[in-house]
Tab-separated table of C-alpha atoms in Angstrom:
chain	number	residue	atom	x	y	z
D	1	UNK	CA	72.692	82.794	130.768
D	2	UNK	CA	70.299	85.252	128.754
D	3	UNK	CA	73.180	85.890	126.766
D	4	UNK	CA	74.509	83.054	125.650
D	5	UNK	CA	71.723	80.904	125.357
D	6	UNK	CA	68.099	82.211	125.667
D	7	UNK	CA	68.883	85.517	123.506
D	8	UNK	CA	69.924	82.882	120.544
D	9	UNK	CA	66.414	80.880	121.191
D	10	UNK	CA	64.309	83.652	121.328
D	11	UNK	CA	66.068	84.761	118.217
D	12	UNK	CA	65.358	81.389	116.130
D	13	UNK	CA	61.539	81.110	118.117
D	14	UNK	CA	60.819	84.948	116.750
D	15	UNK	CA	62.757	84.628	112.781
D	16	UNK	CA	60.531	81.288	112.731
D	17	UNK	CA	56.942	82.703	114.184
D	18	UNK	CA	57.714	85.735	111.429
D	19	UNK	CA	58.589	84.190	108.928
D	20	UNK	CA	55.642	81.619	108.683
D	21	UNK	CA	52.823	83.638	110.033
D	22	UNK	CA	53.683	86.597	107.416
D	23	UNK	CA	55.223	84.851	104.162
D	24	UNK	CA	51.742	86.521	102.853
D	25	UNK	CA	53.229	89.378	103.468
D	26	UNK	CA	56.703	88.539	101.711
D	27	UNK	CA	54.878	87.317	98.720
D	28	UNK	CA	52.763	90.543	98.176
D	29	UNK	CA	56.438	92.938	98.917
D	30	UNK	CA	58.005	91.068	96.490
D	31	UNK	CA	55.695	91.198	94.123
D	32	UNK	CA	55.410	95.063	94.218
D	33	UNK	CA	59.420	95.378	94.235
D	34	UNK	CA	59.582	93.652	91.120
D	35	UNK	CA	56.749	95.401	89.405
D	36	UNK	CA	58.157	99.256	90.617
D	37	UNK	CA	61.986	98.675	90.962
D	38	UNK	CA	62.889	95.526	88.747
D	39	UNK	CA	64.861	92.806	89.529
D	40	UNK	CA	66.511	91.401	91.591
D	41	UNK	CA	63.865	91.766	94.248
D	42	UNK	CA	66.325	91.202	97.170
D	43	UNK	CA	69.164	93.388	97.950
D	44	UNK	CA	71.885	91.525	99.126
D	45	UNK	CA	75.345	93.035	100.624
D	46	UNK	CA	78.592	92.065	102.973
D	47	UNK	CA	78.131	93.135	106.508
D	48	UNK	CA	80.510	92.716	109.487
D	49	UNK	CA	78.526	90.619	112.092
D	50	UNK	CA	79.536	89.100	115.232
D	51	UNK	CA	83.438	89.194	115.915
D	52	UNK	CA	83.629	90.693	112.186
D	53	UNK	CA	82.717	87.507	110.582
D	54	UNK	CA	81.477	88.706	107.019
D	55	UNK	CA	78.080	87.438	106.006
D	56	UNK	CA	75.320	88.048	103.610
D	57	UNK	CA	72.675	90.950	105.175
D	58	UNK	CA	69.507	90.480	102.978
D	59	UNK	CA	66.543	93.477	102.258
D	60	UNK	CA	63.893	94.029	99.972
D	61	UNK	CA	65.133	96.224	97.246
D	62	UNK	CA	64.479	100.111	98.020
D	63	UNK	CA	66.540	101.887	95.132
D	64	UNK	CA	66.643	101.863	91.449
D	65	UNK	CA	69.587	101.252	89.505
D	66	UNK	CA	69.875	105.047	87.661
D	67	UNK	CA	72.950	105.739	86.196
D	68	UNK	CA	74.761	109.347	84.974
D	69	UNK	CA	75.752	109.578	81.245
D	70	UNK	CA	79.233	107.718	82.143
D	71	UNK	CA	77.819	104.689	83.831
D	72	UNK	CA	78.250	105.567	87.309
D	73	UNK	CA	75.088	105.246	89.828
D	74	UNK	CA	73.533	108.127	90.907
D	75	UNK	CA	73.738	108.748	94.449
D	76	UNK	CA	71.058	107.662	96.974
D	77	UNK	CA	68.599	110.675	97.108
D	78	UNK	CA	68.427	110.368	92.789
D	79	UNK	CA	67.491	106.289	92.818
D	80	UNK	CA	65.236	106.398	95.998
D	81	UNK	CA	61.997	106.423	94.317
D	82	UNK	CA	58.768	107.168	96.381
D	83	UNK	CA	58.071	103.877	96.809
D	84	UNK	CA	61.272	102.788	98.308
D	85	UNK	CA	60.940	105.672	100.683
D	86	UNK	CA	57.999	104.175	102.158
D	87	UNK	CA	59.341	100.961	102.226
D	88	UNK	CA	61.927	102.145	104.245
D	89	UNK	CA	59.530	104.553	106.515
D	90	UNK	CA	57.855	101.776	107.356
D	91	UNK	CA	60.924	99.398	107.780
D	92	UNK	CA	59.564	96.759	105.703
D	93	UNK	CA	62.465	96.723	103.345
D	94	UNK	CA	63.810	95.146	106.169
D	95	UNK	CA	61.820	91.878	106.858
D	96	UNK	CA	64.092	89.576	104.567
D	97	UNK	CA	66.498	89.932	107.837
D	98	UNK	CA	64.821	87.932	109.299
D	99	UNK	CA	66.002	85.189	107.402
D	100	UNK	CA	69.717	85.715	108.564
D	101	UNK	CA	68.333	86.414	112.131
D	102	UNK	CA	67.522	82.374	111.752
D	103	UNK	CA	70.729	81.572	110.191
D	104	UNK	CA	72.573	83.210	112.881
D	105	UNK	CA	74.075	85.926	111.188
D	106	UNK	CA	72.046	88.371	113.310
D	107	UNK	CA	70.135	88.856	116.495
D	108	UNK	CA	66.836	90.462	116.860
D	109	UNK	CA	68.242	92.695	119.261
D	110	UNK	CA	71.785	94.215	118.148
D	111	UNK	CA	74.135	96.791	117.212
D	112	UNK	CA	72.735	97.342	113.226
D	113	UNK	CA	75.098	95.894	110.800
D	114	UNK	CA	77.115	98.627	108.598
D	115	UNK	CA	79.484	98.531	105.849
D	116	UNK	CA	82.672	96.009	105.639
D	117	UNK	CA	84.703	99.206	104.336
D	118	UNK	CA	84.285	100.636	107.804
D	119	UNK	CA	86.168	97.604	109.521
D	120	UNK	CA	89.674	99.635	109.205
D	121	UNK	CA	87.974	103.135	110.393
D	122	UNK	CA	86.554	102.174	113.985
D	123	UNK	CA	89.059	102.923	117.220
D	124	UNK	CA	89.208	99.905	119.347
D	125	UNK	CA	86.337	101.315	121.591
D	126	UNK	CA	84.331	101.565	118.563
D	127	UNK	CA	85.387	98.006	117.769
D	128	UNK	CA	83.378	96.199	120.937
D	129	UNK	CA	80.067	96.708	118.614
D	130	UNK	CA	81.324	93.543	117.072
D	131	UNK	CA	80.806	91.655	120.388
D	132	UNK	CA	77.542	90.757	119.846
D	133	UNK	CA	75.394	89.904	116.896
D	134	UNK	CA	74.199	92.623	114.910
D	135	UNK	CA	70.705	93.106	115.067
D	136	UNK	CA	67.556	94.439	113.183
D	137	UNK	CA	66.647	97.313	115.729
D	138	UNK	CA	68.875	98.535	118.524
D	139	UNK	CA	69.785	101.182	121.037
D	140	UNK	CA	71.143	103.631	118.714
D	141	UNK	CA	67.550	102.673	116.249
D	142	UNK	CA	65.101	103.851	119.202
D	143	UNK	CA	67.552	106.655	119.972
D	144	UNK	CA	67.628	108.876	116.685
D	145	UNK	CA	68.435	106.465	113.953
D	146	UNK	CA	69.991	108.332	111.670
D	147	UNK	CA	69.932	111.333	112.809
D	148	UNK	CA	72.752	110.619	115.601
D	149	UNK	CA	76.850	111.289	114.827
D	150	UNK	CA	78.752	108.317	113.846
D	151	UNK	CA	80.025	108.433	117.065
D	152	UNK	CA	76.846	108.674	119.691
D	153	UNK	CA	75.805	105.896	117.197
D	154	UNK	CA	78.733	103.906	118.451
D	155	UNK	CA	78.669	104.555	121.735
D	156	UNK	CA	75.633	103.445	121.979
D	157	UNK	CA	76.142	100.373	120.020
D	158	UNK	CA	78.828	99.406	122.601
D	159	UNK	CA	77.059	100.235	125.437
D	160	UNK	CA	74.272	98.013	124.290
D	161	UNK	CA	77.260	95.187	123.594
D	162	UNK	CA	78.432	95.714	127.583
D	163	UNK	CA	74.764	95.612	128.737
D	164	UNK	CA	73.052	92.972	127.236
D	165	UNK	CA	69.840	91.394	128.993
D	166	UNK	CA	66.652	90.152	128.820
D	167	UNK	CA	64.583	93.670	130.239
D	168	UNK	CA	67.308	95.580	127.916
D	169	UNK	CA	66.130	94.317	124.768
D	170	UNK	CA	62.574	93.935	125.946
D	171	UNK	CA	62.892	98.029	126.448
D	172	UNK	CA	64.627	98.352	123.450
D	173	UNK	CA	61.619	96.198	121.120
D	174	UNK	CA	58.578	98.252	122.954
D	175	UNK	CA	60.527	101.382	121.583
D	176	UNK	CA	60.978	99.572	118.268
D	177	UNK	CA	57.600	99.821	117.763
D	178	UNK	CA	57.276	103.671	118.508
D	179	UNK	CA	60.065	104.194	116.686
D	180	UNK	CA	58.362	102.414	113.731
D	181	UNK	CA	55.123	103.796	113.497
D	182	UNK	CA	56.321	107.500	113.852
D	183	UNK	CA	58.376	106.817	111.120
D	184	UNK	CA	61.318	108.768	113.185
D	185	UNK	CA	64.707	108.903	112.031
D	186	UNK	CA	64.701	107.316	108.724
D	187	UNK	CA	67.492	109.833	107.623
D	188	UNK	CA	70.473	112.438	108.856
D	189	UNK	CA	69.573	116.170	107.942
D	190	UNK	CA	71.262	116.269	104.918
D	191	UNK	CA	71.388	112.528	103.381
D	192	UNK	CA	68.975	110.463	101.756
D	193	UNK	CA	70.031	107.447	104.830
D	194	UNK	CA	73.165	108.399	105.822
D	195	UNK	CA	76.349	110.238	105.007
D	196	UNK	CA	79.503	107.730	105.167
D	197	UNK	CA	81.560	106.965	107.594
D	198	UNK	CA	85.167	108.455	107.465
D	199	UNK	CA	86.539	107.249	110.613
D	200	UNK	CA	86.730	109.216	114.369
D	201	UNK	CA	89.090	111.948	114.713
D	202	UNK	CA	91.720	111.323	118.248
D	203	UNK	CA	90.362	113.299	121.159
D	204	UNK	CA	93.462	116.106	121.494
């Protein structure tokens, strides 16, 4: 029952309390993006949600737009400015979410969504973190963030995905907010976020 029905009310009762009782908040984050990063404020992006539907993940812009001599961006570490570090420390590039946490796209509570370009690279184990909604914090979030393997990520993600309940994601949001405020995690050991996922070598 918590599944299919109370885990998508809570979801629109949460996006809605959120987005009303901080849009102060909102205002003054966008201003500042625009002012120290330019436009466009938001940072929008494809994700894989919920059986792989593609939809429209939304953030508050983090990184410039540098380029090398030929055009090309520079990679993360070289257009992550110290601003949008602490945007991200803090998880507040993140709020906009919680617009397509009300639309549906995502769930409060969720495996986080990743990159379409992935889609061909998961194993069909891997594959069950589509099950569910994606979500702005998860098991694998209040379990080393970044700083877990691609693949305890995932197994994480799908265990979350095969256990889904009420007292799960209540545990899950009290670490949230640990997780949060010790600003653990943010990146792997030797990436700016984290390094790309090239798919899961067979088990011999």
């Amino acid at each position: 029952m918590y599944k299919h029905f109370f885990k998508r009310l809570f979801d629109i009762i949460l996006s809605l309390l959120v987005l009303i009782l901080f849009s102060w908040l909102y205002i003054i984050l966008a201003i500042l993006v625009r002012v120290k990063l330019g436009s466009p404020v938001l940072f929008t992006q494809d994700r894989p949600g919920k059986d792989e539907k593609i939809f429209k993940l939304y953030k508050f812009r983090s990184m410039t737009d540098a380029k090398d001599k030929d055009g090309n961006l520079l990679p993360d570490e070289d257009r992550l400015p110290a601003f949008g570090k602490k945007l991200r420390s803090t998880s507040l590039d993140e709020l906009p979410e919680f617009f397509n946490i009300l639309k549906g796209d995502m769930s409060f509570v969720g495996p986080r969504p990743l990159l379409v370009k992935y889609l061909p690279l998961y194993n069909e184990e891997q594959r069950h973190r589509h099950d569910v909604r994606p979500g702005l914090t998860g098991w694998a979030q209040v379990n080393g963030r970044n700083l877990l393997s691609w693949e305890d990520k995932f197994e994480k993600d799908v265990y979350y995905a095969r256990n889904v309940s009420f007292l799960f994601d209540l545990k899950i949001i009290f670490k949230t907010v640990a997780v949060v405020f010790s600003h653990s995690g943010i990146s792997s050991e030797t990436d700016a976020t984290m390094e790309a996922f090239t798919g899961t070598k067979p088990k011999e």
